[in-house]
JSON list of C-alpha atoms in Angstrom, two decimals:
[
{"chain": "A", "resi": 1, "resn": "MET", "atom": "CA", "xyz": [-0.79, 5.29, -5.57]},
{"chain": "A", "resi": 2, "resn": "GLU", "atom": "CA", "xyz": [-4.00, 5.09, -3.56]},
{"chain": "A", "resi": 3, "resn": "TYR", "atom": "CA", "xyz": [-5.08, 2.74, -0.82]},
{"chain": "A", "resi": 4, "resn": "ASN", "atom": "CA", "xyz": [-8.81, 2.85, -0.18]},
{"chain": "A", "resi": 5, "resn": "ASN", "atom": "CA", "xyz": [-10.05, 2.27, 3.36]},
{"chain": "A", "resi": 6, "resn": "GLN", "atom": "CA", "xyz": [-13.07, 0.19, 2.39]},
{"chain": "A", "resi": 7, "resn": "ASN", "atom": "CA", "xyz": [-13.13, -2.37, 5.21]},
{"chain": "A", "resi": 8, "resn": "ASN", "atom": "CA", "xyz": [-13.17, -1.89, 8.95]},
{"chain": "A", "resi": 9, "resn": "TYR", "atom": "CA", "xyz": [-11.19, -4.67, 10.53]},
{"chain": "A", "resi": 10, "resn": "THR", "atom": "CA", "xyz": [-13.04, -4.33, 13.85]},
{"chain": "A", "resi": 11, "resn": "THR", "atom": "CA", "xyz": [-16.29, -5.50, 12.23]},
{"chain": "A", "resi": 12, "resn": "ASN", "atom": "CA", "xyz": [-14.88, -8.44, 10.30]},
{"chain": "A", "resi": 13, "resn": "PRO", "atom": "CA", "xyz": [-15.68, -11.87, 11.73]},
{"chain": "A", "resi": 14, "resn": "SER", "atom": "CA", "xyz": [-12.16, -13.01, 10.91]},
{"chain": "A", "resi": 15, "resn": "TYR", "atom": "CA", "xyz": [-8.89, -11.68, 9.55]},
{"chain": "A", "resi": 16, "resn": "GLU", "atom": "CA", "xyz": [-6.36, -13.18, 7.21]},
{"chain": "A", "resi": 17, "resn": "TYR", "atom": "CA", "xyz": [-2.82, -12.78, 8.50]},
{"chain": "A", "resi": 18, "resn": "ASP", "atom": "CA", "xyz": [0.22, -14.61, 7.16]},
{"chain": "A", "resi": 19, "resn": "ASN", "atom": "CA", "xyz": [-2.08, -17.05, 5.32]},
{"chain": "A", "resi": 20, "resn": "GLU", "atom": "CA", "xyz": [-3.89, -17.89, 8.55]},
{"chain": "A", "resi": 21, "resn": "THR", "atom": "CA", "xyz": [-7.35, -16.86, 9.72]},
{"chain": "A", "resi": 22, "resn": "VAL", "atom": "CA", "xyz": [-7.39, -15.36, 13.20]},
{"chain": "A", "resi": 23, "resn": "ALA", "atom": "CA", "xyz": [-10.15, -14.29, 15.59]},
{"chain": "A", "resi": 24, "resn": "PRO", "atom": "CA", "xyz": [-11.47, -10.68, 15.61]},
{"chain": "A", "resi": 25, "resn": "GLU", "atom": "CA", "xyz": [-9.80, -9.84, 18.93]},
{"chain": "A", "resi": 26, "resn": "GLN", "atom": "CA", "xyz": [-6.44, -11.10, 17.75]},
{"chain": "A", "resi": 27, "resn": "ALA", "atom": "CA", "xyz": [-6.97, -9.36, 14.42]},
{"chain": "A", "resi": 28, "resn": "GLN", "atom": "CA", "xyz": [-7.48, -6.05, 16.18]},
{"chain": "A", "resi": 29, "resn": "ASN", "atom": "CA", "xyz": [-4.26, -6.48, 18.13]},
{"chain": "A", "resi": 30, "resn": "LEU", "atom": "CA", "xyz": [-2.38, -7.40, 14.95]},
{"chain": "A", "resi": 31, "resn": "LYS", "atom": "CA", "xyz": [-3.77, -4.35, 13.17]},
{"chain": "A", "resi": 32, "resn": "ALA", "atom": "CA", "xyz": [-2.63, -2.12, 16.02]},
{"chain": "A", "resi": 33, "resn": "LEU", "atom": "CA", "xyz": [0.87, -3.57, 15.81]},
{"chain": "A", "resi": 34, "resn": "LEU", "atom": "CA", "xyz": [0.91, -3.17, 12.03]},
{"chain": "A", "resi": 35, "resn": "CYS", "atom": "CA", "xyz": [-0.24, 0.44, 12.39]},
{"chain": "A", "resi": 36, "resn": "GLU", "atom": "CA", "xyz": [2.64, 1.19, 14.74]},
{"chain": "A", "resi": 37, "resn": "GLU", "atom": "CA", "xyz": [5.11, -0.54, 12.43]},
{"chain": "A", "resi": 38, "resn": "VAL", "atom": "CA", "xyz": [3.92, 1.26, 9.29]},
{"chain": "A", "resi": 39, "resn": "ILE", "atom": "CA", "xyz": [3.97, 4.67, 11.00]},
{"chain": "A", "resi": 40, "resn": "PHE", "atom": "CA", "xyz": [7.38, 4.07, 12.60]},
{"chain": "A", "resi": 41, "resn": "LYS", "atom": "CA", "xyz": [8.94, 2.92, 9.32]},
{"chain": "A", "resi": 42, "resn": "SER", "atom": "CA", "xyz": [7.34, 5.77, 7.38]},
{"chain": "A", "resi": 43, "resn": "PHE", "atom": "CA", "xyz": [9.00, 8.36, 9.59]},
{"chain": "A", "resi": 44, "resn": "LEU", "atom": "CA", "xyz": [12.23, 6.36, 9.69]},
{"chain": "A", "resi": 45, "resn": "PHE", "atom": "CA", "xyz": [12.42, 6.23, 5.89]},
{"chain": "A", "resi": 46, "resn": "MET", "atom": "CA", "xyz": [11.49, 9.91, 5.67]},
{"chain": "A", "resi": 47, "resn": "VAL", "atom": "CA", "xyz": [14.28, 10.93, 8.06]},
{"chain": "A", "resi": 48, "resn": "GLY", "atom": "CA", "xyz": [16.73, 8.78, 6.08]},
{"chain": "A", "resi": 49, "resn": "ALA", "atom": "CA", "xyz": [15.67, 10.52, 2.86]},
{"chain": "A", "resi": 50, "resn": "LEU", "atom": "CA", "xyz": [16.09, 13.95, 4.49]},
{"chain": "A", "resi": 51, "resn": "LEU", "atom": "CA", "xyz": [19.60, 13.01, 5.60]},
{"chain": "A", "resi": 52, "resn": "ILE", "atom": "CA", "xyz": [20.48, 11.99, 2.03]},
{"chain": "A", "resi": 53, "resn": "THR", "atom": "CA", "xyz": [19.07, 15.27, 0.75]},
{"chain": "A", "resi": 54, "resn": "ALA", "atom": "CA", "xyz": [20.99, 17.28, 3.34]},
{"chain": "A", "resi": 55, "resn": "CYS", "atom": "CA", "xyz": [24.27, 15.47, 2.56]},
{"chain": "A", "resi": 56, "resn": "ALA", "atom": "CA", "xyz": [23.83, 16.09, -1.15]},
{"chain": "A", "resi": 57, "resn": "ALA", "atom": "CA", "xyz": [22.98, 19.75, -0.62]},
{"chain": "A", "resi": 58, "resn": "LEU", "atom": "CA", "xyz": [26.02, 20.27, 1.62]},
{"chain": "A", "resi": 59, "resn": "THR", "atom": "CA", "xyz": [28.52, 18.41, -0.56]},
{"chain": "A", "resi": 60, "resn": "ILE", "atom": "CA", "xyz": [27.50, 19.48, -4.07]},
{"chain": "A", "resi": 61, "resn": "SER", "atom": "CA", "xyz": [28.89, 22.81, -5.22]},
{"chain": "A", "resi": 62, "resn": "PRO", "atom": "CA", "xyz": [26.12, 25.34, -5.87]},
{"chain": "A", "resi": 63, "resn": "TYR", "atom": "CA", "xyz": [27.86, 26.25, -9.12]},
{"chain": "A", "resi": 64, "resn": "ILE", "atom": "CA", "xyz": [27.55, 22.66, -10.31]},
{"chain": "A", "resi": 65, "resn": "ALA", "atom": "CA", "xyz": [23.90, 22.76, -9.33]},
{"chain": "A", "resi": 66, "resn": "ILE", "atom": "CA", "xyz": [23.39, 25.94, -11.36]},
{"chain": "A", "resi": 67, "resn": "ARG", "atom": "CA", "xyz": [24.84, 24.20, -14.42]},
{"chain": "A", "resi": 68, "resn": "LEU", "atom": "CA", "xyz": [22.49, 21.29, -13.86]},
{"chain": "A", "resi": 69, "resn": "LEU", "atom": "CA", "xyz": [19.56, 23.68, -13.62]},
{"chain": "A", "resi": 70, "resn": "SER", "atom": "CA", "xyz": [20.50, 25.72, -16.68]},
{"chain": "A", "resi": 71, "resn": "GLY", "atom": "CA", "xyz": [19.25, 25.26, -20.23]},
{"chain": "A", "resi": 72, "resn": "VAL", "atom": "CA", "xyz": [18.22, 21.82, -21.38]},
{"chain": "A", "resi": 73, "resn": "ASN", "atom": "CA", "xyz": [19.74, 20.21, -18.28]},
{"chain": "A", "resi": 74, "resn": "PHE", "atom": "CA", "xyz": [16.92, 21.68, -16.22]},
{"chain": "A", "resi": 75, "resn": "TYR", "atom": "CA", "xyz": [14.26, 19.91, -18.27]},
{"chain": "A", "resi": 76, "resn": "ILE", "atom": "CA", "xyz": [16.23, 16.67, -18.20]},
{"chain": "A", "resi": 77, "resn": "LEU", "atom": "CA", "xyz": [16.43, 16.85, -14.41]},
{"chain": "A", "resi": 78, "resn": "ILE", "atom": "CA", "xyz": [12.70, 17.59, -14.08]},
{"chain": "A", "resi": 79, "resn": "ALA", "atom": "CA", "xyz": [11.90, 14.70, -16.43]},
{"chain": "A", "resi": 80, "resn": "ALA", "atom": "CA", "xyz": [14.17, 12.41, -14.41]},
{"chain": "A", "resi": 81, "resn": "GLU", "atom": "CA", "xyz": [12.45, 13.32, -11.14]},
{"chain": "A", "resi": 82, "resn": "LEU", "atom": "CA", "xyz": [8.99, 12.83, -12.64]},
{"chain": "A", "resi": 83, "resn": "GLY", "atom": "CA", "xyz": [10.11, 9.52, -14.10]},
{"chain": "A", "resi": 84, "resn": "ILE", "atom": "CA", "xyz": [11.34, 8.42, -10.68]},
{"chain": "A", "resi": 85, "resn": "VAL", "atom": "CA", "xyz": [7.98, 9.32, -9.10]},
{"chain": "A", "resi": 86, "resn": "PHE", "atom": "CA", "xyz": [6.02, 7.29, -11.67]},
{"chain": "A", "resi": 87, "resn": "ALA", "atom": "CA", "xyz": [8.46, 4.39, -11.49]},
{"chain": "A", "resi": 88, "resn": "SER", "atom": "CA", "xyz": [8.33, 4.44, -7.71]},
{"chain": "A", "resi": 89, "resn": "ASN", "atom": "CA", "xyz": [4.53, 4.32, -7.71]},
{"chain": "A", "resi": 90, "resn": "TRP", "atom": "CA", "xyz": [4.65, 1.37, -10.11]},
{"chain": "A", "resi": 91, "resn": "ALA", "atom": "CA", "xyz": [7.17, -0.44, -7.91]},
{"chain": "A", "resi": 92, "resn": "LEU", "atom": "CA", "xyz": [5.04, 0.12, -4.81]},
{"chain": "A", "resi": 93, "resn": "ARG", "atom": "CA", "xyz": [1.94, -1.19, -6.58]},
{"chain": "A", "resi": 94, "resn": "LYS", "atom": "CA", "xyz": [3.93, -4.31, -7.41]},
{"chain": "A", "resi": 95, "resn": "ASN", "atom": "CA", "xyz": [5.13, -4.48, -3.79]},
{"chain": "A", "resi": 96, "resn": "ASN", "atom": "CA", "xyz": [8.73, -4.24, -5.03]},
{"chain": "A", "resi": 97, "resn": "THR", "atom": "CA", "xyz": [10.20, -2.52, -1.99]},
{"chain": "A", "resi": 98, "resn": "ILE", "atom": "CA", "xyz": [13.83, -2.83, -3.10]},
{"chain": "A", "resi": 99, "resn": "LEU", "atom": "CA", "xyz": [13.25, -0.97, -6.37]},
{"chain": "A", "resi": 100, "resn": "ALA", "atom": "CA", "xyz": [11.02, 1.58, -4.64]},
{"chain": "A", "resi": 101, "resn": "GLY", "atom": "CA", "xyz": [13.67, 2.17, -1.98]},
{"chain": "A", "resi": 102, "resn": "VAL", "atom": "CA", "xyz": [16.40, 2.68, -4.59]},
{"chain": "A", "resi": 103, "resn": "LEU", "atom": "CA", "xyz": [14.21, 5.13, -6.50]},
{"chain": "A", "resi": 104, "resn": "PHE", "atom": "CA", "xyz": [13.33, 7.00, -3.30]},
{"chain": "A", "resi": 105, "resn": "THR", "atom": "CA", "xyz": [17.03, 7.29, -2.50]},
{"chain": "A", "resi": 106, "resn": "ALA", "atom": "CA", "xyz": [17.78, 8.59, -6.00]},
{"chain": "A", "resi": 107, "resn": "TYR", "atom": "CA", "xyz": [14.99, 11.14, -5.77]},
{"chain": "A", "resi": 108, "resn": "SER", "atom": "CA", "xyz": [16.23, 12.31, -2.37]},
{"chain": "A", "resi": 109, "resn": "TYR", "atom": "CA", "xyz": [19.74, 12.76, -3.74]},
{"chain": "A", "resi": 110, "resn": "LEU", "atom": "CA", "xyz": [18.57, 14.71, -6.82]},
{"chain": "A", "resi": 111, "resn": "THR", "atom": "CA", "xyz": [16.50, 16.95, -4.58]},
{"chain": "A", "resi": 112, "resn": "GLY", "atom": "CA", "xyz": [19.57, 17.65, -2.48]},
{"chain": "A", "resi": 113, "resn": "VAL", "atom": "CA", "xyz": [21.55, 18.55, -5.59]},
{"chain": "A", "resi": 114, "resn": "THR", "atom": "CA", "xyz": [18.96, 21.10, -6.66]},
{"chain": "A", "resi": 115, "resn": "LEU", "atom": "CA", "xyz": [18.61, 22.50, -3.13]},
{"chain": "A", "resi": 116, "resn": "SER", "atom": "CA", "xyz": [22.32, 23.22, -2.90]},
{"chain": "A", "resi": 117, "resn": "ILE", "atom": "CA", "xyz": [21.71, 26.54, -4.69]},
{"chain": "A", "resi": 118, "resn": "ILE", "atom": "CA", "xyz": [19.85, 27.91, -1.66]},
{"chain": "A", "resi": 119, "resn": "PHE", "atom": "CA", "xyz": [23.25, 28.42, 0.01]},
{"chain": "A", "resi": 120, "resn": "MET", "atom": "CA", "xyz": [23.97, 31.03, -2.68]},
{"chain": "A", "resi": 121, "resn": "VAL", "atom": "CA", "xyz": [20.76, 32.92, -1.93]},
{"chain": "A", "resi": 122, "resn": "PHE", "atom": "CA", "xyz": [20.24, 32.60, 1.84]},
{"chain": "A", "resi": 123, "resn": "THR", "atom": "CA", "xyz": [22.60, 32.80, 4.78]},
{"chain": "A", "resi": 124, "resn": "THR", "atom": "CA", "xyz": [23.61, 29.50, 6.39]},
{"chain": "A", "resi": 125, "resn": "ALA", "atom": "CA", "xyz": [22.29, 30.62, 9.78]},
{"chain": "A", "resi": 126, "resn": "SER", "atom": "CA", "xyz": [18.94, 31.44, 8.21]},
{"chain": "A", "resi": 127, "resn": "ILE", "atom": "CA", "xyz": [18.75, 28.05, 6.47]},
{"chain": "A", "resi": 128, "resn": "VAL", "atom": "CA", "xyz": [19.50, 26.21, 9.72]},
{"chain": "A", "resi": 129, "resn": "ALA", "atom": "CA", "xyz": [16.94, 28.27, 11.66]},
{"chain": "A", "resi": 130, "resn": "ILE", "atom": "CA", "xyz": [14.22, 27.73, 9.07]},
{"chain": "A", "resi": 131, "resn": "PHE", "atom": "CA", "xyz": [15.00, 24.00, 8.91]},
{"chain": "A", "resi": 132, "resn": "ALA", "atom": "CA", "xyz": [14.62, 23.75, 12.69]},
{"chain": "A", "resi": 133, "resn": "THR", "atom": "CA", "xyz": [11.37, 25.72, 12.51]},
{"chain": "A", "resi": 134, "resn": "THR", "atom": "CA", "xyz": [10.10, 23.39, 9.78]},
{"chain": "A", "resi": 135, "resn": "ALA", "atom": "CA", "xyz": [10.96, 20.36, 11.88]},
{"chain": "A", "resi": 136, "resn": "VAL", "atom": "CA", "xyz": [9.01, 21.71, 14.86]},
{"chain": "A", "resi": 137, "resn": "VAL", "atom": "CA", "xyz": [5.94, 22.67, 12.82]},
{"chain": "A", "resi": 138, "resn": "PHE", "atom": "CA", "xyz": [6.06, 19.37, 10.93]},
{"chain": "A", "resi": 139, "resn": "ALA", "atom": "CA", "xyz": [6.30, 17.37, 14.16]},
{"chain": "A", "resi": 140, "resn": "ILE", "atom": "CA", "xyz": [3.35, 19.19, 15.72]},
{"chain": "A", "resi": 141, "resn": "MET", "atom": "CA", "xyz": [1.11, 18.61, 12.70]},
{"chain": "A", "resi": 142, "resn": "ALA", "atom": "CA", "xyz": [2.23, 15.00, 12.31]},
{"chain": "A", "resi": 143, "resn": "ILE", "atom": "CA", "xyz": [1.38, 14.28, 15.95]},
{"chain": "A", "resi": 144, "resn": "TYR", "atom": "CA", "xyz": [-1.98, 15.99, 15.46]},
{"chain": "A", "resi": 145, "resn": "GLY", "atom": "CA", "xyz": [-2.66, 13.83, 12.42]},
{"chain": "A", "resi": 146, "resn": "MET", "atom": "CA", "xyz": [-1.89, 10.70, 14.43]},
{"chain": "A", "resi": 147, "resn": "VAL", "atom": "CA", "xyz": [-3.95, 11.47, 17.53]},
{"chain": "A", "resi": 148, "resn": "THR", "atom": "CA", "xyz": [-6.96, 13.39, 16.20]},
{"chain": "A", "resi": 149, "resn": "LYS", "atom": "CA", "xyz": [-10.28, 11.59, 15.88]},
{"chain": "A", "resi": 150, "resn": "LYS", "atom": "CA", "xyz": [-11.49, 14.07, 13.28]},
{"chain": "A", "resi": 151, "resn": "ASP", "atom": "CA", "xyz": [-11.55, 12.91, 9.68]},
{"chain": "A", "resi": 152, "resn": "LEU", "atom": "CA", "xyz": [-9.11, 15.17, 7.81]},
{"chain": "A", "resi": 153, "resn": "SER", "atom": "CA", "xyz": [-10.17, 14.03, 4.32]},
{"chain": "A", "resi": 154, "resn": "SER", "atom": "CA", "xyz": [-12.02, 17.28, 3.55]},
{"chain": "A", "resi": 155, "resn": "ILE", "atom": "CA", "xyz": [-9.03, 19.34, 4.71]},
{"chain": "A", "resi": 156, "resn": "GLY", "atom": "CA", "xyz": [-6.71, 17.18, 2.63]},
{"chain": "A", "resi": 157, "resn": "ASN", "atom": "CA", "xyz": [-8.84, 17.59, -0.49]},
{"chain": "A", "resi": 158, "resn": "LEU", "atom": "CA", "xyz": [-9.01, 21.35, 0.05]},
{"chain": "A", "resi": 159, "resn": "CYS", "atom": "CA", "xyz": [-5.22, 21.50, 0.47]},
{"chain": "A", "resi": 160, "resn": "LEU", "atom": "CA", "xyz": [-4.69, 19.46, -2.70]},
{"chain": "A", "resi": 161, "resn": "MET", "atom": "CA", "xyz": [-6.89, 21.82, -4.69]},
{"chain": "A", "resi": 162, "resn": "GLY", "atom": "CA", "xyz": [-5.03, 24.77, -3.20]},
{"chain": "A", "resi": 163, "resn": "LEU", "atom": "CA", "xyz": [-1.73, 23.15, -4.13]},
{"chain": "A", "resi": 164, "resn": "ILE", "atom": "CA", "xyz": [-2.79, 22.85, -7.76]},
{"chain": "A", "resi": 165, "resn": "GLY", "atom": "CA", "xyz": [-3.85, 26.48, -7.67]},
{"chain": "A", "resi": 166, "resn": "ILE", "atom": "CA", "xyz": [-0.57, 27.86, -6.33]},
{"chain": "A", "resi": 167, "resn": "ILE", "atom": "CA", "xyz": [1.40, 25.72, -8.79]},
{"chain": "A", "resi": 168, "resn": "LEU", "atom": "CA", "xyz": [-0.51, 27.20, -11.73]},
{"chain": "A", "resi": 169, "resn": "VAL", "atom": "CA", "xyz": [-0.27, 30.75, -10.37]},
{"chain": "A", "resi": 170, "resn": "GLY", "atom": "CA", "xyz": [3.41, 30.22, -9.60]},
{"chain": "A", "resi": 171, "resn": "VAL", "atom": "CA", "xyz": [4.16, 29.14, -13.17]},
{"chain": "A", "resi": 172, "resn": "VAL", "atom": "CA", "xyz": [2.33, 32.19, -14.53]},
{"chain": "A", "resi": 173, "resn": "ASN", "atom": "CA", "xyz": [4.22, 34.44, -12.12]},
{"chain": "A", "resi": 174, "resn": "ILE", "atom": "CA", "xyz": [7.62, 32.98, -13.04]},
{"chain": "A", "resi": 175, "resn": "PHE", "atom": "CA", "xyz": [7.23, 33.31, -16.80]},
{"chain": "A", "resi": 176, "resn": "PHE", "atom": "CA", "xyz": [4.94, 36.33, -17.16]},
{"chain": "A", "resi": 177, "resn": "LEU", "atom": "CA", "xyz": [4.09, 38.46, -14.11]},
{"chain": "A", "resi": 178, "resn": "LYS", "atom": "CA", "xyz": [7.37, 38.16, -12.18]},
{"chain": "A", "resi": 179, "resn": "SER", "atom": "CA", "xyz": [5.80, 39.79, -9.15]},
{"chain": "A", "resi": 180, "resn": "THR", "atom": "CA", "xyz": [7.70, 39.65, -5.86]},
{"chain": "A", "resi": 181, "resn": "MET", "atom": "CA", "xyz": [4.54, 40.41, -3.88]},
{"chain": "A", "resi": 182, "resn": "LEU", "atom": "CA", "xyz": [2.66, 37.55, -5.57]},
{"chain": "A", "resi": 183, "resn": "ASP", "atom": "CA", "xyz": [5.58, 35.22, -4.92]},
{"chain": "A", "resi": 184, "resn": "THR", "atom": "CA", "xyz": [5.43, 36.10, -1.23]},
{"chain": "A", "resi": 185, "resn": "ALA", "atom": "CA", "xyz": [1.68, 35.48, -1.17]},
{"chain": "A", "resi": 186, "resn": "ILE", "atom": "CA", "xyz": [2.17, 32.08, -2.84]},
{"chain": "A", "resi": 187, "resn": "SER", "atom": "CA", "xyz": [4.74, 31.14, -0.21]},
{"chain": "A", "resi": 188, "resn": "ALA", "atom": "CA", "xyz": [2.42, 32.19, 2.64]},
{"chain": "A", "resi": 189, "resn": "ILE", "atom": "CA", "xyz": [-0.48, 30.19, 1.22]},
{"chain": "A", "resi": 190, "resn": "GLY", "atom": "CA", "xyz": [1.89, 27.30, 0.51]},
{"chain": "A", "resi": 191, "resn": "VAL", "atom": "CA", "xyz": [2.89, 27.16, 4.19]},
{"chain": "A", "resi": 192, "resn": "LEU", "atom": "CA", "xyz": [-0.75, 26.74, 5.20]},
{"chain": "A", "resi": 193, "resn": "ILE", "atom": "CA", "xyz": [-1.31, 24.11, 2.52]},
{"chain": "A", "resi": 194, "resn": "PHE", "atom": "CA", "xyz": [1.64, 21.94, 3.51]},
{"chain": "A", "resi": 195, "resn": "VAL", "atom": "CA", "xyz": [0.87, 22.32, 7.20]},
{"chain": "A", "resi": 196, "resn": "GLY", "atom": "CA", "xyz": [-2.56, 20.88, 6.45]},
{"chain": "A", "resi": 197, "resn": "LEU", "atom": "CA", "xyz": [-1.18, 18.18, 4.16]},
{"chain": "A", "resi": 198, "resn": "THR", "atom": "CA", "xyz": [1.26, 17.05, 6.85]},
{"chain": "A", "resi": 199, "resn": "ALA", "atom": "CA", "xyz": [-1.60, 16.25, 9.25]},
{"chain": "A", "resi": 200, "resn": "TYR", "atom": "CA", "xyz": [-3.72, 14.76, 6.46]},
{"chain": "A", "resi": 201, "resn": "ASP", "atom": "CA", "xyz": [-0.97, 12.51, 5.10]},
{"chain": "A", "resi": 202, "resn": "THR", "atom": "CA", "xyz": [-0.07, 11.30, 8.59]},
{"chain": "A", "resi": 203, "resn": "GLN", "atom": "CA", "xyz": [-3.67, 10.31, 9.22]},
{"chain": "A", "resi": 204, "resn": "LYS", "atom": "CA", "xyz": [-3.79, 8.69, 5.78]},
{"chain": "A", "resi": 205, "resn": "ILE", "atom": "CA", "xyz": [-0.90, 6.42, 6.75]},
{"chain": "A", "resi": 206, "resn": "LYS", "atom": "CA", "xyz": [-2.98, 5.17, 9.68]},
{"chain": "A", "resi": 207, "resn": "LYS", "atom": "CA", "xyz": [-5.92, 4.50, 7.34]},
{"chain": "A", "resi": 208, "resn": "MET", "atom": "CA", "xyz": [-3.71, 2.55, 4.95]},
{"chain": "A", "resi": 209, "resn": "VAL", "atom": "CA", "xyz": [-3.27, -0.08, 7.65]},
{"chain": "A", "resi": 210, "resn": "ALA", "atom": "CA", "xyz": [-6.77, -1.28, 6.69]},
{"chain": "A", "resi": 211, "resn": "VAL", "atom": "CA", "xyz": [-5.21, -2.85, 3.58]},
{"chain": "A", "resi": 212, "resn": "SER", "atom": "CA", "xyz": [-1.95, -3.84, 5.20]},
{"chain": "A", "resi": 213, "resn": "ASN", "atom": "CA", "xyz": [-0.58, -7.23, 6.14]},
{"chain": "A", "resi": 214, "resn": "ASN", "atom": "CA", "xyz": [2.82, -8.57, 7.05]},
{"chain": "A", "resi": 215, "resn": "GLN", "atom": "CA", "xyz": [3.65, -8.80, 3.33]},
{"chain": "A", "resi": 216, "resn": "ASN", "atom": "CA", "xyz": [3.22, -5.15, 2.31]},
{"chain": "A", "resi": 217, "resn": "VAL", "atom": "CA", "xyz": [4.24, -3.19, 5.42]},
{"chain": "A", "resi": 218, "resn": "ASN", "atom": "CA", "xyz": [7.43, -1.86, 3.82]},
{"chain": "A", "resi": 219, "resn": "SER", "atom": "CA", "xyz": [5.61, -0.80, 0.64]},
{"chain": "A", "resi": 220, "resn": "LEU", "atom": "CA", "xyz": [3.03, 1.14, 2.62]},
{"chain": "A", "resi": 221, "resn": "ALA", "atom": "CA", "xyz": [5.76, 2.66, 4.78]},
{"chain": "A", "resi": 222, "resn": "LEU", "atom": "CA", "xyz": [7.74, 3.78, 1.72]},
{"chain": "A", "resi": 223, "resn": "TYR", "atom": "CA", "xyz": [4.64, 5.31, 0.20]},
{"chain": "A", "resi": 224, "resn": "GLY", "atom": "CA", "xyz": [3.90, 7.16, 3.43]},
{"chain": "A", "resi": 225, "resn": "ALA", "atom": "CA", "xyz": [7.53, 8.25, 3.74]},
{"chain": "A", "resi": 226, "resn": "PHE", "atom": "CA", "xyz": [7.51, 9.71, 0.22]},
{"chain": "A", "resi": 227, "resn": "GLU", "atom": "CA", "xyz": [4.35, 11.70, 1.00]},
{"chain": "A", "resi": 228, "resn": "LEU", "atom": "CA", "xyz": [5.76, 13.04, 4.27]},
{"chain": "A", "resi": 229, "resn": "TYR", "atom": "CA", "xyz": [9.13, 13.78, 2.69]},
{"chain": "A", "resi": 230, "resn": "LEU", "atom": "CA", "xyz": [7.50, 15.95, 0.01]},
{"chain": "A", "resi": 231, "resn": "ASP", "atom": "CA", "xyz": [5.43, 17.74, 2.66]},
{"chain": "A", "resi": 232, "resn": "PHE", "atom": "CA", "xyz": [8.55, 18.50, 4.71]},
{"chain": "A", "resi": 233, "resn": "ILE", "atom": "CA", "xyz": [10.67, 19.70, 1.77]},
{"chain": "A", "resi": 234, "resn": "ASN", "atom": "CA", "xyz": [7.95, 21.93, 0.38]},
{"chain": "A", "resi": 235, "resn": "LEU", "atom": "CA", "xyz": [7.09, 23.36, 3.79]},
{"chain": "A", "resi": 236, "resn": "PHE", "atom": "CA", "xyz": [10.78, 24.11, 4.33]},
{"chain": "A", "resi": 237, "resn": "LEU", "atom": "CA", "xyz": [11.11, 25.87, 0.96]},
{"chain": "A", "resi": 238, "resn": "LYS", "atom": "CA", "xyz": [7.97, 27.96, 1.48]},
{"chain": "A", "resi": 239, "resn": "LEU", "atom": "CA", "xyz": [9.10, 29.04, 4.94]},
{"chain": "A", "resi": 240, "resn": "LEU", "atom": "CA", "xyz": [12.59, 29.78, 3.65]},
{"chain": "A", "resi": 241, "resn": "ASN", "atom": "CA", "xyz": [11.26, 31.94, 0.84]},
{"chain": "A", "resi": 242, "resn": "LEU", "atom": "CA", "xyz": [8.92, 33.70, 3.27]},
{"chain": "A", "resi": 243, "resn": "LEU", "atom": "CA", "xyz": [11.19, 34.19, 6.29]},
{"chain": "A", "resi": 244, "resn": "GLY", "atom": "CA", "xyz": [14.73, 33.40, 5.15]},
{"chain": "A", "resi": 245, "resn": "LYS", "atom": "CA", "xyz": [17.44, 36.04, 5.36]},
{"chain": "A", "resi": 246, "resn": "ARG", "atom": "CA", "xyz": [18.94, 36.61, 1.93]},
{"chain": "A", "resi": 247, "resn": "LYS", "atom": "CA", "xyz": [22.58, 37.34, 1.26]}
]
């Protein structure tokens, strides 16, 4: 789902809001309020999704998770998550926030189920410490993305290309090379990529306000929340694999 920032509301002679045309000055104030609302709801929805994921990970037995990730069940689960992502994008394009919210909740829960196996690999103290570290790093980069005047589009594009690269290398390493050193390198590069994506996606939420109105605020916020949620989860996993203390 893409929202293109093609119009600058500060240069428009008028602005359509709630089926009424308002003056440029009032339009600018309304855009500022919408920006705050979209950003606030994006982080609110993201935190809610993280809580769902954490509850699922803490309550689901790791042994059940292993069964779900074994054999054909693994491919079914992957297909289900991909299906949820596509369905969620479709719902957001249609401005169906209820369906998109339900799908986001389902995705968050499934992610928590799969993440429950980390308690079999890493110590609980290590998981908590890495989660706290992730939260701090994420917060710093999110704040930077909100306050910086620099356009982060080039950094975002570079990070996206790097993400595709480490995914491809990771798949090759899992099935063929099985190199621990390469896996560590992928995690280190992945940390840098998701640190950059956190700032980029936060700034992108601000840019999406250019196509926002009082009718699609929740859709934009859900889209932003999904992006930030994925950044946080992946940053956490890369840091955990890189720095986590194994049992």
